[in-house]
Coordinates of N, CA and C and ligand atoms in Angstrom, one line a residue:
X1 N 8.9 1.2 -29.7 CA 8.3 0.2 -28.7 C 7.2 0.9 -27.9
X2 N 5.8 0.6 -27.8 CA 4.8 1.1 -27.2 C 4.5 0.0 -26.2
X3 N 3.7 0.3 -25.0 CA 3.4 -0.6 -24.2 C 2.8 0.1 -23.0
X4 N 1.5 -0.3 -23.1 CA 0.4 0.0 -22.3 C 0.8 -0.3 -20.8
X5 N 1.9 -1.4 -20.4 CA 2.2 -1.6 -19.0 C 3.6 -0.7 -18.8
X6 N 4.5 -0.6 -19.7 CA 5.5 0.8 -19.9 C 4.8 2.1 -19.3
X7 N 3.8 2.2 -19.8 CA 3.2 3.7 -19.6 C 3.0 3.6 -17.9
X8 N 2.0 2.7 -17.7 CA 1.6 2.6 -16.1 C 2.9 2.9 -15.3
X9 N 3.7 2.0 -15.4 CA 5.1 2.1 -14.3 C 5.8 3.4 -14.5
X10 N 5.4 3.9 -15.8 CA 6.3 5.3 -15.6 C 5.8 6.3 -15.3
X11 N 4.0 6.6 -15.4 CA 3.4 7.6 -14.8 C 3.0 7.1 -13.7
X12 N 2.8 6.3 -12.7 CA 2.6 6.1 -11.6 C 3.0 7.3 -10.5
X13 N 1.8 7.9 -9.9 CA 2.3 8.8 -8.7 C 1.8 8.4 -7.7
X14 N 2.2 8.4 -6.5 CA 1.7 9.2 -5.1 C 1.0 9.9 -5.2
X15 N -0.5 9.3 -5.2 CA -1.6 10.4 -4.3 C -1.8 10.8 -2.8
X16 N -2.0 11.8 -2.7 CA -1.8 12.2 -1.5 C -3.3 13.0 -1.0
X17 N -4.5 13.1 -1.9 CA -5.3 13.5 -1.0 C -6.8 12.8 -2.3
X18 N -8.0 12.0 -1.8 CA -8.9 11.5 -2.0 C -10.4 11.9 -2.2
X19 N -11.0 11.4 -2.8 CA -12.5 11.9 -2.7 C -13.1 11.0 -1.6
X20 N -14.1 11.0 -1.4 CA -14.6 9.9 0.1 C -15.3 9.3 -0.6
X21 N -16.1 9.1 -1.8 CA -16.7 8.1 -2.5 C -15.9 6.8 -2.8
X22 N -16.2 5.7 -2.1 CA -15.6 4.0 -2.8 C -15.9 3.8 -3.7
X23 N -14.4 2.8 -3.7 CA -13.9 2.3 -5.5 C -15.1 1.1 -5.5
X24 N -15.3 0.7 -6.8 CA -16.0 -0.7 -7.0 C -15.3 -1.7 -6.6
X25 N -16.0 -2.4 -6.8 CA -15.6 -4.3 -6.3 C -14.9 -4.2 -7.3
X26 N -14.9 -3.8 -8.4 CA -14.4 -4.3 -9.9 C -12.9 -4.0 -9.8
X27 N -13.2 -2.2 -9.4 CA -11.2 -2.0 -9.0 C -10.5 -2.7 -8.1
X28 N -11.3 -3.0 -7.1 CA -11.0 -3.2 -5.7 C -10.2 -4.5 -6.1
X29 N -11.0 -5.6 -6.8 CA -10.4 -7.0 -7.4 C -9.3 -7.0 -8.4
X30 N -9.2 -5.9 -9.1 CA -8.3 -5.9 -10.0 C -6.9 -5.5 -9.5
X31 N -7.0 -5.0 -8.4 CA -6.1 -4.4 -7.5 C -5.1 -5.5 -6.7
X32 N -6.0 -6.0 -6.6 CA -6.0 -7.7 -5.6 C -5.2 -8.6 -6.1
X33 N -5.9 -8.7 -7.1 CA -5.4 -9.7 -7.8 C -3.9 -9.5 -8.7
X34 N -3.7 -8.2 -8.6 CA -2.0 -7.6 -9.3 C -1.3 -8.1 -7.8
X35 N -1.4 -7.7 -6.7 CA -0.6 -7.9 -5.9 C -0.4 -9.7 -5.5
X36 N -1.7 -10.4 -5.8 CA -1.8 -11.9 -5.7 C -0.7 -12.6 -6.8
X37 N -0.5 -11.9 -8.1 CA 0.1 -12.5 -9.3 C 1.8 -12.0 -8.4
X38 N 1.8 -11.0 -7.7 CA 3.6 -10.4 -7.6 C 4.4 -11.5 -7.3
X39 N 5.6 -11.6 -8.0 CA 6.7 -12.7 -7.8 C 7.0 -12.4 -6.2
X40 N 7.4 -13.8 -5.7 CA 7.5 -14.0 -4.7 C 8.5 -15.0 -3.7
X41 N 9.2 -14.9 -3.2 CA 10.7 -15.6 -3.0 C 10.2 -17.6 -3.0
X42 N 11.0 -18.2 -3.9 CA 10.7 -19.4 -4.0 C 9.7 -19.9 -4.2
X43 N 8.6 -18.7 -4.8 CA 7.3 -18.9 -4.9 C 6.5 -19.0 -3.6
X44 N 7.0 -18.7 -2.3 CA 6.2 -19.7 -1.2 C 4.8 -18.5 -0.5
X45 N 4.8 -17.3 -1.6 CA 2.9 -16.8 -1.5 C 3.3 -16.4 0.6
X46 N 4.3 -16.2 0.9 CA 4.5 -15.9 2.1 C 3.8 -14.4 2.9
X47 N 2.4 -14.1 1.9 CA 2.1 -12.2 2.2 C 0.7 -12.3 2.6
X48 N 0.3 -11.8 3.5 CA -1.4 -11.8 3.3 C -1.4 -10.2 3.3
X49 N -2.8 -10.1 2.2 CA -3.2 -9.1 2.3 C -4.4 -8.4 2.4
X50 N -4.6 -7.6 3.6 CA -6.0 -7.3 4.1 C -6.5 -6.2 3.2
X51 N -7.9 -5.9 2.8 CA -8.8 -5.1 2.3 C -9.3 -4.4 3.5
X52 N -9.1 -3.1 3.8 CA -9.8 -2.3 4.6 C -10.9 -1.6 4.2
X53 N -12.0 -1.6 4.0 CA -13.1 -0.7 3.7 C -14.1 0.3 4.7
X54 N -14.2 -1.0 5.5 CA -15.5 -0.2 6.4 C -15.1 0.9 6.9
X55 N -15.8 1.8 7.1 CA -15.2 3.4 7.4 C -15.0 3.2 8.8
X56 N -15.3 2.3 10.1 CA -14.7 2.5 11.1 C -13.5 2.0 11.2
X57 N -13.5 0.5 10.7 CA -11.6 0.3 10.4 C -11.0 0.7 9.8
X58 N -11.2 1.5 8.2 CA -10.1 2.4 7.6 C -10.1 3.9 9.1
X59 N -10.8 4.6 9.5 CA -10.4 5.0 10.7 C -9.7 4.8 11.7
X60 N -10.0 3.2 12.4 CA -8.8 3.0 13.4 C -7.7 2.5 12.9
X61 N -7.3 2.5 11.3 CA -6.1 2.2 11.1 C -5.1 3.6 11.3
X62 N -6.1 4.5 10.3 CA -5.4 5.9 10.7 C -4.7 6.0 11.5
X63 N -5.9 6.3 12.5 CA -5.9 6.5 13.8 C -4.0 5.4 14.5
X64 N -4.2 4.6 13.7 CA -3.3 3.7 14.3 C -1.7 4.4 13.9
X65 N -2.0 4.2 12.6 CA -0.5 5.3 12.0 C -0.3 6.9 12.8
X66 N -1.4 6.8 12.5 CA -1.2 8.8 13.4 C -0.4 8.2 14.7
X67 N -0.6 7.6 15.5 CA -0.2 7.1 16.8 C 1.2 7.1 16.6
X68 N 1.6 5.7 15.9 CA 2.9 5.7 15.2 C 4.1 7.0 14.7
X69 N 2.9 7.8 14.4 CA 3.9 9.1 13.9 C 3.7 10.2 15.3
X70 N 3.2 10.0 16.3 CA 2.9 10.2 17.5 C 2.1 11.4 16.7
X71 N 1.5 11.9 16.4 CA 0.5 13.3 16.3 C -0.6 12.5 15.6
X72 N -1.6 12.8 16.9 CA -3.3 11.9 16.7 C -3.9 12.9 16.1
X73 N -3.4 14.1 15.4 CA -4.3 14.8 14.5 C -3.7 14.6 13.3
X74 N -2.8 13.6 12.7 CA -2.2 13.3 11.3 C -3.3 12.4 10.7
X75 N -4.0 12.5 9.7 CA -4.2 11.0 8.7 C -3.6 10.9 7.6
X76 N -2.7 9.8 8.1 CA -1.5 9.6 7.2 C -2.1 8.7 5.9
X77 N -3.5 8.8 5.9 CA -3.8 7.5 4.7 C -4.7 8.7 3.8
X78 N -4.4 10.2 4.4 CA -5.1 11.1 3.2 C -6.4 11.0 2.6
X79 N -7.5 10.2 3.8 CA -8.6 10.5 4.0 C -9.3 9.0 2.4
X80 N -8.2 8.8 2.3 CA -8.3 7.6 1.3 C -9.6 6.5 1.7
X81 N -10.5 6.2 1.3 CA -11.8 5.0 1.7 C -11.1 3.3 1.7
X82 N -10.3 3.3 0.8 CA -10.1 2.2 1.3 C -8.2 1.9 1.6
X83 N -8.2 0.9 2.7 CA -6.4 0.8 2.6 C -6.2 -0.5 2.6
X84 N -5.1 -0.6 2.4 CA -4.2 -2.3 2.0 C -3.4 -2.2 2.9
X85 N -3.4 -3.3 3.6 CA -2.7 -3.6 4.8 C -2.0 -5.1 4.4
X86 N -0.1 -5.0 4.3 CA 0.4 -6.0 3.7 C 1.0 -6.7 4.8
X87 N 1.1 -7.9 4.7 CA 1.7 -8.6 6.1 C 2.5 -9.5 5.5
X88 N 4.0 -10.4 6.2 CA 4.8 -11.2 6.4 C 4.1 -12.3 6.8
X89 N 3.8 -13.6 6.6 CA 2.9 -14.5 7.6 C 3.7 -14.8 8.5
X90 N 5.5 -15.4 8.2 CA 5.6 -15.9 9.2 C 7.7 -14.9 8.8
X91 N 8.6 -15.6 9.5 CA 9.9 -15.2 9.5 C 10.4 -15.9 8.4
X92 N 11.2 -15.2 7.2 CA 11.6 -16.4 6.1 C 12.2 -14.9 5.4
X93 N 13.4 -15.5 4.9 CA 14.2 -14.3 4.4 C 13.9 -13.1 3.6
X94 N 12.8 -14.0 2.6 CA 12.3 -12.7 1.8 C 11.0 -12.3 2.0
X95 N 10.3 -12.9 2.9 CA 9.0 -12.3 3.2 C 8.5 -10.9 3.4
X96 N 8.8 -10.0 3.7 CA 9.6 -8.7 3.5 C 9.6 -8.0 2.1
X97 N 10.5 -8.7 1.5 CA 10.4 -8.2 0.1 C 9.5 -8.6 -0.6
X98 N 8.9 -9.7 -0.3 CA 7.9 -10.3 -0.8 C 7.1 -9.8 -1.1
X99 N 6.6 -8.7 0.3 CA 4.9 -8.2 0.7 C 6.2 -6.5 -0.1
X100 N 6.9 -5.9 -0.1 CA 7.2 -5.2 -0.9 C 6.8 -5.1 -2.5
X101 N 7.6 -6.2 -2.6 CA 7.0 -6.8 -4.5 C 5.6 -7.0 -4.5
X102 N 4.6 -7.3 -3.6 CA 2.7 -7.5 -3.7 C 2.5 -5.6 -3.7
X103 N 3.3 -5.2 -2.7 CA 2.8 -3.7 -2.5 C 2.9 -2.9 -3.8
X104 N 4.2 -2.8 -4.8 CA 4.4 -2.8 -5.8 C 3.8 -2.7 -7.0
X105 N 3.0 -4.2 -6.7 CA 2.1 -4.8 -8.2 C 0.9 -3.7 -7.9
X106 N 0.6 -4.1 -6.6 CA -0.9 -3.2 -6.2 C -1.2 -1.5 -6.9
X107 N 0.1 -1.2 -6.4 CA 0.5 0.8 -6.8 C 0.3 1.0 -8.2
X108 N 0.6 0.1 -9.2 CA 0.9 0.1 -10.4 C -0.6 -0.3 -11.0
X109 N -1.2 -1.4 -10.6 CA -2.2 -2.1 -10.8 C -3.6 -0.8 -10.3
X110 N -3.5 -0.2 -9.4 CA -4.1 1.1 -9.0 C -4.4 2.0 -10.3
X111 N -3.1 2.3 -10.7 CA -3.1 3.7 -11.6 C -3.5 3.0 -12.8
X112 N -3.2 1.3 -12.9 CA -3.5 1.0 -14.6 C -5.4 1.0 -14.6
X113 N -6.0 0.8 -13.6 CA -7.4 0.8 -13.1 C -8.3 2.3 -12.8
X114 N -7.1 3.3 -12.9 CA -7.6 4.5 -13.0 C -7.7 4.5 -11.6
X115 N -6.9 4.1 -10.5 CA -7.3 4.7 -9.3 C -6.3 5.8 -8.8
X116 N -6.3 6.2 -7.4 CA -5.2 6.9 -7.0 C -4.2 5.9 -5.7
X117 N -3.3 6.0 -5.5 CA -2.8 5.2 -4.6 C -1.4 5.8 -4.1
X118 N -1.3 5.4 -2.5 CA 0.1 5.9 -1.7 C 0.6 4.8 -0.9
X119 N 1.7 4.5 -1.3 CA 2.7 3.9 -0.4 C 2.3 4.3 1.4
X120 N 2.3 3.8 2.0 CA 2.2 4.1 3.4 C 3.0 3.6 4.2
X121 N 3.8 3.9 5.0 CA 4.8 3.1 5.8 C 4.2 3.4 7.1
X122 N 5.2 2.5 8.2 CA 5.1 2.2 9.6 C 4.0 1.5 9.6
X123 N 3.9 0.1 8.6 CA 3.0 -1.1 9.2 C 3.5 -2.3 10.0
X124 N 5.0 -2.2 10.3 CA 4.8 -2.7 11.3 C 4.7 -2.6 12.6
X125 N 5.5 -1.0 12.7 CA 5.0 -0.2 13.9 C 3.6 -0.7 14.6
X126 N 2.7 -0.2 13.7 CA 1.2 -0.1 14.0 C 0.9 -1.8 14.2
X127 N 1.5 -2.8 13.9 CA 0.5 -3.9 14.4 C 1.7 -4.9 15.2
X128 N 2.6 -3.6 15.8 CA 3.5 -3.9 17.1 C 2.7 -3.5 18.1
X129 N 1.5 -2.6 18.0 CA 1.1 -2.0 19.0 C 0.0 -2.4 19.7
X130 N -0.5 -2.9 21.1 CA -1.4 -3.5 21.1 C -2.7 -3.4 20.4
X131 N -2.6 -2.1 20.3 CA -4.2 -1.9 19.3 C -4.4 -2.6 17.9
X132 N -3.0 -2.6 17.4 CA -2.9 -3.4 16.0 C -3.1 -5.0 16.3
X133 N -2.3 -5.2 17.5 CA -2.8 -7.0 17.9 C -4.0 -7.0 18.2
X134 N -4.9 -6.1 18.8 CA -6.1 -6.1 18.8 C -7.1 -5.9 18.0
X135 N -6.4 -5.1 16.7 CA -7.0 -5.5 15.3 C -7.0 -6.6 14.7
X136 N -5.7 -7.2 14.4 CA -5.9 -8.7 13.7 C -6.7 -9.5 14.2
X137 N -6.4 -9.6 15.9 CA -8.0 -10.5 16.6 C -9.2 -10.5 16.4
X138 N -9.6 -9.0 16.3 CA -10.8 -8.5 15.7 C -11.2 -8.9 14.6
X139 N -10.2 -9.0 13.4 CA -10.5 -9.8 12.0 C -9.9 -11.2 12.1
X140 N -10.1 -11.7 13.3 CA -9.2 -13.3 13.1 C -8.0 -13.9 11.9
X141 N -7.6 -12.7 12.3 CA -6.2 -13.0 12.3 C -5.2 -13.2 12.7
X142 N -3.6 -14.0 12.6 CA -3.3 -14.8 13.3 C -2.0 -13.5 13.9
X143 N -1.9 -13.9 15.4 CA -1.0 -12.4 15.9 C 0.5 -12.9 15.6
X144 N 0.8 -13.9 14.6 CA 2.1 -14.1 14.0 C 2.5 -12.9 12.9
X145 N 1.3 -12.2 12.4 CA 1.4 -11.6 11.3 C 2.4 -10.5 11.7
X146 N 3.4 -9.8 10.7 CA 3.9 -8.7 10.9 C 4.1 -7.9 9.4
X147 N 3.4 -6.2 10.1 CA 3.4 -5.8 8.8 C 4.3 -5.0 7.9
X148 N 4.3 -5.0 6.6 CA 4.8 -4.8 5.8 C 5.3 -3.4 5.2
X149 N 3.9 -3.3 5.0 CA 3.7 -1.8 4.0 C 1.8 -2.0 3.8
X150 N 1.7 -0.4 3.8 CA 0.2 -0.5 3.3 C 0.1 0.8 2.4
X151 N -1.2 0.7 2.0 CA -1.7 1.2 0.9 C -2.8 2.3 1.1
X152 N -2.9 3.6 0.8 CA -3.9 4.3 0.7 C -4.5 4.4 -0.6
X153 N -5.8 3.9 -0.9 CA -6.5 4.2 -2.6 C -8.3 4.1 -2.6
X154 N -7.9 4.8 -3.7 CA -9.3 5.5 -4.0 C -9.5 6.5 -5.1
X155 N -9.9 7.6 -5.4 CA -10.2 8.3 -6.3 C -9.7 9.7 -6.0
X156 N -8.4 9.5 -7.1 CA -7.8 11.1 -6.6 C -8.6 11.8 -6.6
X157 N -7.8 13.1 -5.4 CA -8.7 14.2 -5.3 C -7.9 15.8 -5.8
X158 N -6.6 15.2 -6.8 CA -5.7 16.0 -7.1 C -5.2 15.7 -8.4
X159 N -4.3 17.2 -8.4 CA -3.6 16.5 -10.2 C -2.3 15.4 -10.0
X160 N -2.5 14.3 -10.8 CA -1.0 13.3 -10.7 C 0.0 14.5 -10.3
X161 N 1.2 14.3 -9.4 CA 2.4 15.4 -9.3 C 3.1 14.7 -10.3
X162 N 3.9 15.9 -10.7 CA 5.0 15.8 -11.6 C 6.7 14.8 -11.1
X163 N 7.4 14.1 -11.6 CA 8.1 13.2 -10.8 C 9.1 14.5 -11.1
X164 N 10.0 14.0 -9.7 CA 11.0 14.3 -9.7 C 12.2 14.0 -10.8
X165 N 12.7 14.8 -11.2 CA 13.7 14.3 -12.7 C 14.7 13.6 -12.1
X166 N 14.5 12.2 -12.3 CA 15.9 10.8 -12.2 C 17.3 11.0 -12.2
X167 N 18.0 11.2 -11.1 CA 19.3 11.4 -11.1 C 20.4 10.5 -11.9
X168 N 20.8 11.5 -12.3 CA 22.1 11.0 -14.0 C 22.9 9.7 -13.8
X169 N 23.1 9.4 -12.1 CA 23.9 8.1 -12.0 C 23.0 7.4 -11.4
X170 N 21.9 7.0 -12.2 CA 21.2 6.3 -11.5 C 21.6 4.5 -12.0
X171 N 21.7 4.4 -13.0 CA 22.4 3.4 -13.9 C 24.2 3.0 -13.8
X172 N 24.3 2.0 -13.9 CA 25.4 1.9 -14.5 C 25.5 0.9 -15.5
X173 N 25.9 1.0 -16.7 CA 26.2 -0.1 -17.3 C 27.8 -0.7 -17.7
X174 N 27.6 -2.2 -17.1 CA 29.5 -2.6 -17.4 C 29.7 -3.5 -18.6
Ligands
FMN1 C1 9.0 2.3 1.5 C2 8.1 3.5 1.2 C3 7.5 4.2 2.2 C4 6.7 5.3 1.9 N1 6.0 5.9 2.9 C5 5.2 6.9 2.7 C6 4.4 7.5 3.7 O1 4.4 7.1 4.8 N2 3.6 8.6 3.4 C7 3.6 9.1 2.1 O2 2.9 10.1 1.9 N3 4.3 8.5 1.1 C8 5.1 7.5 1.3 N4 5.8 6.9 0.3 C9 5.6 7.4 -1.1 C10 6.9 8.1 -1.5 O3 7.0 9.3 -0.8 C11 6.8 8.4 -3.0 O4 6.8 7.1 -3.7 C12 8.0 9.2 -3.5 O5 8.0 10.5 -3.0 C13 8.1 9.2 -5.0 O6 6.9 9.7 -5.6 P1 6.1 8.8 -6.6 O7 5.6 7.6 -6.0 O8 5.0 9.8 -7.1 O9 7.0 8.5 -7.8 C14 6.6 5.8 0.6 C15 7.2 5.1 -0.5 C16 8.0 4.0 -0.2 C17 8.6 3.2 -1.3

């Protein structure tokens, strides 16, 4: 059994440090649109998800997470050009998992496009914080949003890391 989408999900890494040159529109869409296709509870599309590019907002996102992890000398997005910022629109049981499963497609959809990409947590921290509600305003967006999970990607600046070897009871079968 061979399979070009086999391969992606199982070499997929965490990148953790970037070149500063931006991805094309081309990746950037292809990226987009994996997380737009992710299954999604009852179908009800409950996730928005922002494109960060411009270098002063991919900075005060940073900037935003650093805050969150309280040390304003951290960039926790690894100097990454562009980030994905995943949101809940509204309260609904799986919305949550929802924008998990879009984060998901994105990471995988990243590495099958040749990019590099990191999971990033404390998005909802960061747009619990006034500066984050002062971001969504900024991009008219609605201050119902709560976030999810986001994304650092771009063009690795490292070698893929080696995975950790899968612990033996990771499975069961009955
Ligand atoms: C919910 C979640 C939150 C994560 N948050 C961070 C993070 O804030 N910073 C980071 O560098 N990696 C983060 N990661 C990436 C994990 O550390 C990484 O996926 C894990 O070490 C396994 O490595 P792999 O993705 O290369 O298989 C997160 C992953 C998940 C699923």
């Amino acid at each position: 059994m061979k399979s070009e989408a086999l391969e992606v999900l199982k070499n997929r890494r965490a990148i953790r440090a970037y070149k500063p040159e931006q991805i094309t529109e081309k990746e950037l869409n292809a990226v987009l649109e994996a997380g737009m296709y992710a299954p999604t509870g009852a179908g009800t599309q409950g996730v928005q998800i922002v494109a960060v590019q411009s270098p002063e907002e991919v900075a005060a996102v940073d900037a935003l997470n650093a805050k969150v992890l309280n040390n304003p000398d951290a960039h926790p997005y690894y100097g990454a050009p562009t980030i994905l910022l995943i949101f809940e629109t509204e309260a609904c049981v799986t919305h949550e998992l929802d924008g998990a499963a879009v984060c998901t497609n994105m990471l995988n959809a990243a590495y099958a496009v040749g990019l590099g990409s990191c999971w990033i947590h404390r998005c909802r921290q960061m747009f619990e914080l006034p500066e984050g509600r002062e971001l969504l305003k900024k991009w008219g967006l609605s201050q119902t949003l709560t976030g999810v999970a986001s994304i650092a990607l771009g063009y690795a600046a490292c070698e893929r890391p080696v995975p950790k070897p899968r612990k033996t009871d990771y499975i069961v079968r009955v």
